[in-house]
Amino acid sequence: MTDTTADAQARSTDGTGRNPAAPGGGRTVASAVTDAVVARLARGITAAPDAATADTRAPLTGERLATLPLSTPADVETAYRLARRAQQSWAALPVRRRTAVLLRFHDLLLQRQDEVLDLIQAETGKTRLHAFEEVLAAASAARHYGRKTASYLRDRRRGGALPVLTHTLEARRPKGVIGQISPWNYPLELSVSDALPAFAAGNAVVNKPDTQTALTALWARELLVEAGLPADVWQIVVGDGPVIGPAVVEHADYVSFTGSTRTGRQVAQQAAGRLVGASLELGGKNALLVLADADLDRAAEGAVRACFSSAGQLCISIERLFVHRSVADEFLARFTARTRALRLGGGLAYGADMGSLVSERQLETVTRHVEEAVKAGATVLTGGRARPDLGPLFFEPTVLDGVTTDMAVCTEETFGPVVSVYRFDTEDEAVAAANATPYGLNSSVWTKDTRRGRAVAARLHTGTVNVNEAYAAAYGSVASPMGGMGDSGLGRRHGAEGILRFTEAQTVATQRLMPIGPSHGLDDQRFAALLTTGLKALKTLRFR
Ligand code: NAD
């Protein structure tokens, strides 16, 4: 194992090897997320007064963070009842009144970001900069749907059955109450970026965040209510996925799920059984391609962000690096040097480059993938071990070489700070290897020739492709759809698709002057002959 990460971290900080942003130097999780804050936020959970409770722990320190009431399936029913009632008057408001709430939320979020950055860091263990990415994404979604919903949803005049005589409008109606299930890894972004378009379209939402990150979702709800959302329009229920998740799907008019492919399949099956639609944002095994003509410094910098943001616990994170053989040594020297220089840390301040994993389960998967690969012959270029000296769940950013297809780290989503390197000789080979996965979420291509980059993108089987960027270029393009192909999901968030999924299309056609049937003394045969002539004329006149 060529492991020098710890040494490099010591060099890169204060020379002592101490965690550069460790609690102790400044504010701590306990001082930022007090019992009073937890009690205030927990009032937003729909649960009985005598509900059972669950503790969450701060990943950075392992200390108890919050004790939260747990909703039961009966509470989920109550949440739907309240949401359904509130949805009626919310949907009756003019669209501009609803979108004004999103735009106020945008401003409040930017003003009060420090509150939520503390909560995100406390609940996930990520760095402040990675937490800030969530603020950025949530504010962008609020701005986009705040400004664009009226145009996405306006009634559209369509060609009628009979020109002039039939006046036809395509309208968009809210689905009703959306069941939204979200994971722990981007708790602000993933509670808000799907909920905001749902609200803008006139729906209510019953949201089940992951218990570990419920405080962040509750904070977002509180802020949206302050911005003008009627409180009952956003219900939050908290509890174990297998216990209350099925109840969330059971009562929903549409399901918006983000999480693992395994759970996504169960949710999809349950939704299909009820004949309600679902969008599923699932896992990935994302690839980054460094073509022979890439700017290697930029590619190395981008690859570090692509692989280690939020300690790799990012659905669009890169876990497979394909590098053209002619530049592989040079690229890897730069990439591993940058990776070694990353400062691991976990204080509630900017400064650290990579934070902690979120849970024992994540640490176990990451450790297992690395250990099994090494045992089977892979080489660790840097990283490769847990860092309990920094916090109970820290794991070094890790680069593996010599990974083969029989290793779990090659084919399964690790969802941690681990990337494997593969060399290729031709573009065809790189594209085929990148596509050799059932997943299809995100990819990244590095080349000085952007036209070539876009041509490669067209051959990649992923819902987003970033040319000369890690992931933020595509994800941040909120006017354009984001989601997965294959096992990475169904449906899209962002853009028109991201809001139209929360609506039912309704065609309203008004017939004038003549019925569409034999009339004015025409018998059936003459009526059919007349319409036959009419159809021919419509085609000749290029009528659509
Ligand atoms: P998970 O599937 O275990 O849990 C996701 C959510 O589903 C949680 O709220 C959980 O409580 C709930 N759940 C669990 N069992 C359920 C059931 N039977 N019915 C209904 N709900 C249930 O996923 P996770 O480990 O929390 O999250 C990580 C996964 O999410 C990774 O695979 C990651 O790639 C994926 N993810 C995808 C995106 C995306 O946009 N594509 C974004 C973030 C995360």
XYZ file of C-alpha atoms and ligand atoms in Angstrom:
588
model
C 0.000 0.000 0.000
C 1.605 3.311 -1.058
C -0.183 5.265 1.585
C 1.048 8.738 2.272
C -2.255 10.496 2.757
C -1.829 11.015 6.497
C 1.617 12.510 6.011
C 0.401 14.786 3.272
C -2.521 15.891 5.405
C -0.144 16.789 8.211
C 2.042 18.731 5.781
C -0.906 20.441 4.191
C -2.286 21.817 7.444
C -0.366 22.903 10.476
C 2.320 20.254 10.463
C 0.898 18.481 13.482
C -1.510 16.219 11.652
C -4.384 17.677 13.648
C -7.721 17.983 11.974
C -7.560 21.559 10.648
C -11.191 22.320 11.243
C -11.905 20.113 14.194
C -14.550 20.996 16.740
C -12.733 22.586 19.631
C -11.149 25.380 17.642
C -14.538 26.983 17.161
C -18.225 26.215 17.463
C -19.190 22.630 18.090
C -22.124 20.604 16.824
C -23.578 20.604 20.337
C -23.350 24.380 20.660
C -24.911 24.973 17.230
C -27.679 22.368 17.343
C -29.024 22.799 20.847
C -31.885 20.854 22.427
C -34.024 23.981 22.048
C -33.391 24.065 18.272
C -34.174 20.348 17.999
C -37.392 20.726 20.042
C -38.549 23.653 17.893
C -37.890 21.842 14.626
C -39.377 18.547 15.850
C -42.735 20.278 16.286
C -42.960 20.166 12.488
C -43.196 16.353 12.492
C -46.641 14.830 12.080
C -46.634 12.350 14.966
C -48.775 11.544 17.988
C -47.901 13.288 21.288
C -46.949 9.948 22.868
C -44.904 8.807 19.861
C -41.914 6.518 20.234
C -38.625 8.285 19.616
C -35.317 7.646 17.880
C -31.906 9.186 18.483
C -29.683 10.471 15.742
C -25.912 10.902 16.094
C -23.558 13.521 14.728
C -21.276 11.673 12.287
C -18.376 14.033 13.074
C -18.167 13.080 16.712
C -20.516 10.167 17.297
C -22.380 12.199 19.934
C -26.161 12.130 20.241
C -27.535 14.888 18.056
C -31.313 14.733 18.388
C -34.151 12.668 19.809
C -37.034 12.744 17.336
C -40.628 11.511 17.566
C -41.425 8.699 15.137
C -44.518 8.817 12.975
C -46.596 5.663 12.568
C -48.487 4.551 9.441
C -51.591 6.072 11.113
C -49.736 9.400 11.426
C -48.919 9.194 7.734
C -52.643 8.881 7.043
C -53.288 11.933 9.208
C -50.596 13.827 7.309
C -52.324 13.003 4.010
C -55.697 14.067 5.383
C -54.332 17.453 6.479
C -52.365 17.884 3.264
C -55.330 16.989 1.091
C -57.518 19.584 2.767
C -54.872 22.306 2.559
C -54.078 21.490 -1.064
C -57.524 22.583 -2.252
C -57.103 26.222 -1.292
C -53.405 26.260 -2.197
C -54.220 25.061 -5.728
C -56.971 27.671 -6.018
C -54.458 30.529 -5.647
C -53.215 32.199 -8.822
C -49.904 30.688 -9.893
C -48.075 33.984 -9.276
C -49.112 33.918 -5.603
C -47.609 30.465 -5.271
C -44.383 31.292 -7.083
C -43.957 34.450 -4.963
C -43.535 32.082 -1.996
C -40.657 30.322 -3.782
C -38.951 33.616 -4.570
C -39.254 34.753 -0.923
C -37.888 31.376 0.157
C -34.907 31.943 -2.152
C -34.051 35.226 -0.410
C -34.581 33.884 3.111
C -32.442 30.851 2.354
C -29.516 32.972 1.203
C -29.908 35.292 4.221
C -30.143 32.515 6.774
C -27.820 29.978 5.140
C -25.543 29.709 8.175
C -28.345 28.117 10.212
C -28.870 25.370 7.687
C -25.172 24.903 6.955
C -24.717 24.042 10.646
C -27.598 21.576 10.512
C -26.393 19.905 7.310
C -22.886 19.542 8.690
C -24.164 18.252 12.015
C -26.420 15.666 10.396
C -24.178 14.505 7.530
C -20.596 15.227 8.593
C -19.804 16.890 5.271
C -17.629 20.017 4.950
C -19.160 23.466 4.979
C -18.350 23.996 1.291
C -20.120 20.767 0.352
C -23.054 21.815 2.528
C -23.072 25.151 0.734
C -23.518 23.314 -2.580
C -26.941 22.353 -1.256
C -27.834 25.986 -0.591
C -26.725 26.807 -4.106
C -28.803 24.033 -5.639
C -31.902 24.743 -3.535
C -31.770 28.482 -4.245
C -31.336 27.799 -7.965
C -34.396 25.531 -7.990
C -36.400 28.175 -6.082
C -35.390 30.883 -8.550
C -36.045 28.726 -11.595
C -39.499 27.529 -10.601
C -40.266 30.904 -9.027
C -39.717 32.534 -12.401
C -40.726 29.826 -14.875
C -43.728 28.006 -13.436
C -46.297 30.363 -14.941
C -44.944 29.690 -18.411
C -44.506 25.932 -17.862
C -48.098 25.594 -16.680
C -50.010 28.099 -18.769
C -52.908 26.822 -20.841
C -51.744 26.076 -24.364
C -53.932 26.480 -27.429
C -53.816 23.325 -29.579
C -55.172 22.551 -33.016
C -58.791 21.416 -32.620
C -60.507 18.328 -34.027
C -62.186 20.537 -36.633
C -60.311 23.714 -37.554
C -62.138 26.885 -36.417
C -65.052 24.830 -35.084
C -63.193 23.191 -32.217
C -61.381 25.381 -29.708
C -58.866 23.224 -27.813
C -56.778 24.005 -24.758
C -54.200 21.835 -23.061
C -54.237 22.592 -19.335
C -52.102 21.364 -16.444
C -53.786 20.391 -13.179
C -51.985 19.523 -9.943
C -51.795 15.812 -9.108
C -52.977 16.456 -5.550
C -50.726 15.235 -2.760
C -47.214 14.109 -3.667
C -45.524 11.432 -1.549
C -41.860 12.369 -1.395
C -39.216 10.062 0.055
C -35.689 11.377 0.362
C -32.263 10.080 1.455
C -29.701 11.513 3.882
C -26.896 12.559 1.564
C -28.165 15.955 0.340
C -30.846 16.673 2.914
C -31.604 20.282 1.987
C -31.347 19.931 -1.761
C -33.258 16.660 -1.951
C -36.080 17.762 0.310
C -36.496 21.070 -1.490
C -35.657 20.725 -5.168
C -38.494 18.290 -5.834
C -40.919 19.802 -3.344
C -40.658 23.353 -4.751
C -41.947 22.532 -8.253
C -44.607 20.321 -6.685
C -45.821 23.264 -4.585
C -45.550 25.712 -7.486
C -47.833 23.434 -9.509
C -50.461 23.547 -6.750
C -49.760 20.284 -4.941
C -49.268 19.481 -1.293
C -46.412 17.201 -0.231
C -46.076 14.503 2.401
C -42.335 14.123 2.792
C -40.433 11.356 4.527
C -36.833 12.441 4.880
C -34.254 10.022 6.220
C -34.443 10.150 10.031
C -30.711 10.950 10.203
C -31.240 14.220 8.325
C -34.786 15.139 9.317
C -33.738 18.367 11.083
C -32.520 19.889 7.820
C -35.792 19.060 6.057
C -37.762 20.431 9.012
C -35.737 23.632 8.891
C -36.459 24.014 5.172
C -40.165 23.523 5.844
C -40.109 26.120 8.604
C -38.444 28.602 6.254
C -40.893 27.927 3.448
C -43.786 28.474 5.850
C -42.164 31.759 6.864
C -42.020 32.594 3.147
C -45.791 32.118 2.923
C -46.495 28.412 2.341
C -49.582 27.319 4.335
C -48.139 25.003 6.989
C -50.341 22.008 6.204
C -49.308 21.993 2.554
C -45.954 20.436 3.525
C -46.249 17.546 5.942
C -43.140 15.847 7.282
C -43.274 12.338 8.691
C -40.266 10.664 10.266
C -39.605 6.977 10.717
C -37.915 3.871 9.375
C -38.278 3.436 5.632
C -39.706 -0.099 5.704
C -42.168 0.912 8.464
C -43.703 4.139 7.143
C -42.306 4.340 3.586
C -45.013 2.025 2.186
C -47.706 4.174 3.861
C -46.288 7.260 2.140
C -46.612 5.500 -1.224
C -50.005 4.010 -0.346
C -51.807 7.368 -0.105
C -49.883 9.396 -2.699
C -51.288 10.748 -5.948
C -47.739 10.646 -7.296
C -44.459 9.488 -5.779
C -41.171 11.339 -5.918
C -38.469 9.008 -4.616
C -34.735 9.564 -4.246
C -32.596 6.774 -2.847
C -31.056 3.438 -3.695
C -31.997 1.373 -6.720
C -33.017 -1.488 -4.432
C -35.588 0.580 -2.532
C -36.582 2.408 -5.714
C -37.695 -0.865 -7.289
C -39.960 -1.631 -4.309
C -41.439 1.864 -4.414
C -42.003 1.597 -8.181
C -43.769 -1.746 -7.791
C -46.049 -0.411 -5.091
C -46.839 2.730 -7.095
C -47.509 0.643 -10.214
C -49.937 -1.531 -8.255
C -51.902 1.593 -7.379
C -51.606 3.013 -10.913
C -49.965 6.196 -9.689
C -46.899 7.622 -11.373
C -43.475 7.809 -9.812
C -40.189 9.497 -10.516
C -37.177 7.635 -9.196
C -33.778 9.230 -8.703
C -31.518 6.298 -7.907
C -27.908 5.177 -7.657
C -25.033 5.331 -10.084
C -21.581 4.006 -10.928
C -20.459 7.110 -12.700
C -17.500 7.368 -15.056
C -15.057 10.147 -15.871
C -13.111 9.988 -19.150
C -9.784 11.768 -19.591
C -9.175 11.893 -23.343
C -5.637 12.120 -24.730
C -5.939 15.839 -25.445
C -7.306 16.865 -22.040
C -5.839 19.717 -20.032
C -4.388 17.461 -17.354
C -4.234 20.032 -14.558
C -7.848 21.011 -15.026
C -8.851 17.372 -15.376
C -7.018 16.413 -12.171
C -8.603 19.280 -10.232
C -12.047 18.404 -11.594
C -11.597 14.710 -10.912
C -10.819 15.395 -7.254
C -14.086 17.301 -6.891
C -15.901 14.669 -8.935
C -14.728 11.816 -6.705
C -14.548 13.282 -3.218
C -17.278 15.904 -2.835
C -19.369 15.026 0.217
C -16.838 12.201 0.721
C -18.183 10.541 -2.415
C -21.667 10.269 -0.914
C -23.150 12.001 -3.901
C -25.284 10.138 -6.416
C -23.480 11.816 -9.323
C -20.033 11.241 -7.798
C -17.402 9.576 -9.986
C -16.292 6.066 -8.986
C -14.635 4.992 -12.256
C -11.834 6.962 -13.919
C -10.963 6.040 -17.525
C -7.698 7.620 -18.673
C -6.085 7.478 -22.114
C -2.961 5.358 -21.791
C -0.743 8.039 -23.374
C -1.473 10.499 -20.538
C -2.269 8.093 -17.713
C 1.002 8.389 -15.790
C 1.087 12.153 -16.036
C -2.585 12.503 -15.107
C -2.342 10.082 -12.197
C 0.695 11.857 -10.751
C -1.291 15.102 -10.660
C -4.520 13.495 -9.493
C -3.000 11.497 -6.646
C -0.916 14.499 -5.505
C -4.060 16.619 -5.284
C -5.914 13.809 -3.535
C -3.157 13.424 -0.938
C -3.221 17.151 -0.269
C -6.930 17.160 0.637
C -7.499 18.396 4.176
C -9.879 16.154 6.034
C -11.874 17.895 8.710
C -15.147 18.379 10.372
C -15.581 21.735 12.074
C -18.509 24.077 11.529
C -16.445 26.474 9.429
C -15.097 26.657 5.901
C -11.613 25.267 5.394
C -11.653 21.487 5.215
C -11.728 19.760 1.818
C -13.431 16.500 2.723
C -15.581 15.513 5.657
C -16.810 12.345 7.269
C -18.967 9.481 6.102
C -22.485 9.581 7.494
C -22.913 6.217 9.188
C -21.365 2.932 10.293
C -23.153 1.321 7.358
C -21.379 3.600 4.885
C -18.029 3.054 6.582
C -18.575 -0.700 6.477
C -19.347 -0.691 2.708
C -16.414 1.565 1.863
C -13.988 -0.480 3.983
C -15.259 -3.757 2.549
C -15.000 -2.595 -1.077
C -11.418 -1.406 -0.562
C -10.251 -4.383 1.512
C -11.774 -6.962 -0.829
C -10.226 -5.268 -3.871
C -6.790 -5.112 -2.263
C -7.043 -8.756 -1.234
C -7.889 -9.673 -4.827
C -4.876 -7.814 -6.218
C -5.776 -4.123 -6.551
C -3.212 -1.476 -5.583
C -3.929 1.544 -3.397
C -2.359 4.602 -5.042
C -3.360 6.789 -2.112
C -5.671 6.562 0.888
C -7.217 3.209 1.670
C -7.995 3.346 5.370
C -10.321 4.723 7.990
C -9.153 7.669 10.103
C -10.649 7.229 13.570
C -8.137 9.806 14.821
C -10.212 12.471 13.013
C -13.671 11.171 13.902
C -15.451 7.831 14.127
C -16.514 7.750 10.457
C -13.693 9.358 8.486
C -12.184 7.422 5.584
C -9.294 8.664 3.460
C -9.905 9.703 -0.141
C -8.798 6.579 -1.949
C -7.527 5.852 -5.455
C -7.306 2.216 -6.567
C -5.443 0.790 -9.547
C -5.567 -2.729 -10.979
C -9.279 -3.179 -10.253
C -10.937 -5.990 -12.212
C -14.552 -6.703 -13.070
C -14.888 -9.446 -10.447
C -14.393 -6.912 -7.639
C -17.423 -5.268 -6.009
C -15.721 -1.870 -6.178
C -15.746 -2.156 -9.985
C -19.433 -2.834 -10.442
C -21.371 -1.873 -7.287
C -22.038 1.646 -6.085
C -19.601 2.274 -3.197
C -21.085 5.662 -2.320
C -17.860 6.744 -0.656
C -14.506 8.407 -1.365
C -13.140 5.587 -3.505
C -12.326 5.687 -7.198
C -10.782 3.037 -9.471
C -8.515 3.884 -12.398
C -8.686 2.131 -15.789
C -6.579 2.842 -18.879
C -7.874 2.843 -22.460
C -6.383 3.069 -25.939
C -9.314 4.114 -28.114
C -12.373 6.277 -27.623
C -14.613 3.352 -28.609
C -13.075 1.242 -25.879
C -13.550 4.016 -23.295
C -17.192 4.572 -24.251
C -17.955 0.849 -24.187
C -16.309 0.438 -20.775
C -18.063 3.496 -19.318
C -21.400 2.152 -20.572
C -20.756 -1.365 -19.238
C -22.945 -0.885 -16.156
C -26.676 -1.186 -15.587
C -26.579 2.326 -14.092
C -26.795 5.503 -16.174
C -26.772 8.595 -14.007
C -23.866 10.941 -14.687
C -20.585 11.074 -16.572
C -17.784 13.527 -17.170
C -15.537 13.944 -20.227
C -12.314 15.946 -20.344
C -10.897 17.188 -23.651
C -9.622 20.462 -25.098
C -11.897 19.853 -28.085
C -15.356 20.614 -26.749
C -17.045 19.451 -29.956
C -15.403 16.109 -29.531
C -16.500 16.121 -25.890
C -20.108 16.620 -26.927
C -19.807 13.885 -29.546
C -18.558 11.466 -26.885
C -21.398 12.629 -24.614
C -23.928 11.554 -27.224
C -22.586 7.996 -26.958
C -22.685 7.806 -23.177
C -25.718 6.158 -21.614
C -26.249 8.608 -18.757
C -28.886 11.211 -17.977
C -26.281 13.956 -17.517
C -22.868 14.416 -19.103
C -20.451 17.141 -18.024
C -17.784 18.211 -20.495
C -14.763 19.669 -18.697
C -16.586 19.786 -15.365
C -17.172 17.225 -12.658
C -20.931 17.309 -12.042
C -21.989 20.834 -11.145
C -22.303 22.111 -14.720
C -25.129 19.720 -15.581
C -26.695 19.550 -12.121
C -26.591 23.323 -11.798
C -28.325 23.781 -15.165
C -31.705 23.776 -13.461
C -33.596 24.641 -16.631
C -32.504 21.310 -18.110
C -33.631 17.848 -16.979
C -31.587 15.812 -14.510
C -32.018 12.123 -13.804
C -30.935 8.636 -14.661
C -31.158 6.083 -17.433
C -31.288 2.339 -16.798
C -31.036 1.338 -13.134
C -30.409 4.963 -12.173
C -34.061 5.825 -12.361
C -37.185 6.962 -14.088
C -38.270 10.511 -14.827
C -36.363 13.734 -14.340
C -36.082 16.612 -11.908
C -35.333 20.194 -13.035
C -36.619 22.026 -16.095
C -40.035 21.459 -17.647
C -40.021 17.723 -16.941
C -39.255 18.429 -13.295
C -42.571 20.225 -12.826
C -44.830 18.634 -15.440
C -44.462 15.273 -13.642
C -46.416 16.812 -10.756
C -49.332 17.697 -13.033
C -52.048 15.916 -14.933
C -52.537 17.037 -18.510
C -56.143 17.926 -19.222
C -57.492 18.705 -22.686
C -60.473 21.033 -22.728
C -62.097 21.152 -26.172
C -65.069 23.405 -26.875
C -67.144 22.652 -29.965
C -68.774 25.557 -31.824
C -71.484 25.896 -34.430
C -71.561 22.274 -35.641
C -71.521 18.948 -33.804
C -68.949 16.340 -34.877
C -71.525 14.019 -36.326
C -74.078 13.900 -39.184
C -76.196 17.052 -38.993
C -77.800 19.709 -41.139
C -79.552 16.974 -43.141
C -76.397 15.007 -43.996
C -76.816 11.244 -43.882
C -74.022 9.041 -42.529
C -72.537 8.329 -45.948
C -72.392 11.966 -47.037
C -71.006 12.929 -43.648
C -68.197 10.326 -44.039
C -67.485 11.546 -47.588
C -67.324 15.154 -46.386
C -64.884 14.284 -43.615
C -62.770 12.211 -46.014
C -62.413 15.286 -48.246
C -61.707 17.366 -45.167
C -58.932 15.025 -43.989
C -57.259 15.144 -47.408
C -57.454 18.937 -47.395
C -55.904 19.159 -43.927
C -52.919 17.113 -45.073
C -52.540 19.131 -48.286
C -52.681 22.358 -46.279
C -49.951 20.909 -44.013
C -52.236 21.122 -41.024
C -50.629 19.627 -37.893
P -32.281 4.088 0.649
O -32.961 3.565 -0.554
O -31.828 3.138 1.675
O -33.223 5.123 1.403
C -33.803 6.243 0.741
C -35.096 6.607 1.455
O -36.021 5.538 1.286
C -34.942 6.813 2.952
O -35.763 7.889 3.363
C -35.455 5.494 3.512
O -35.925 5.602 4.830
C -36.567 5.173 2.539
N -36.974 3.757 2.491
C -36.268 2.660 2.861
N -37.007 1.562 2.660
C -38.191 1.934 2.145
C -39.356 1.252 1.695
N -39.456 -0.080 1.763
N -40.377 1.962 1.193
C -40.290 3.302 1.090
N -39.209 4.029 1.516
C -38.174 3.347 2.021
O -31.063 4.969 0.124
P -29.944 5.687 0.987
O -28.884 4.719 1.312
O -30.560 6.450 2.090
O -29.410 6.764 -0.054
C -28.326 6.545 -0.850
C -28.766 6.142 -2.247
O -29.515 7.201 -2.830
C -27.593 5.925 -3.169
O -27.828 4.786 -3.953
C -27.585 7.179 -4.037
O -26.976 7.016 -5.290
C -29.041 7.476 -4.142
N -29.258 8.878 -4.481
C -29.704 9.194 -5.739
C -29.865 10.531 -6.102
C -30.316 10.920 -7.495
O -30.680 12.077 -7.702
N -30.303 10.024 -8.463
C -29.610 11.534 -5.172
C -29.171 11.165 -3.913
C -29.010 9.840 -3.577
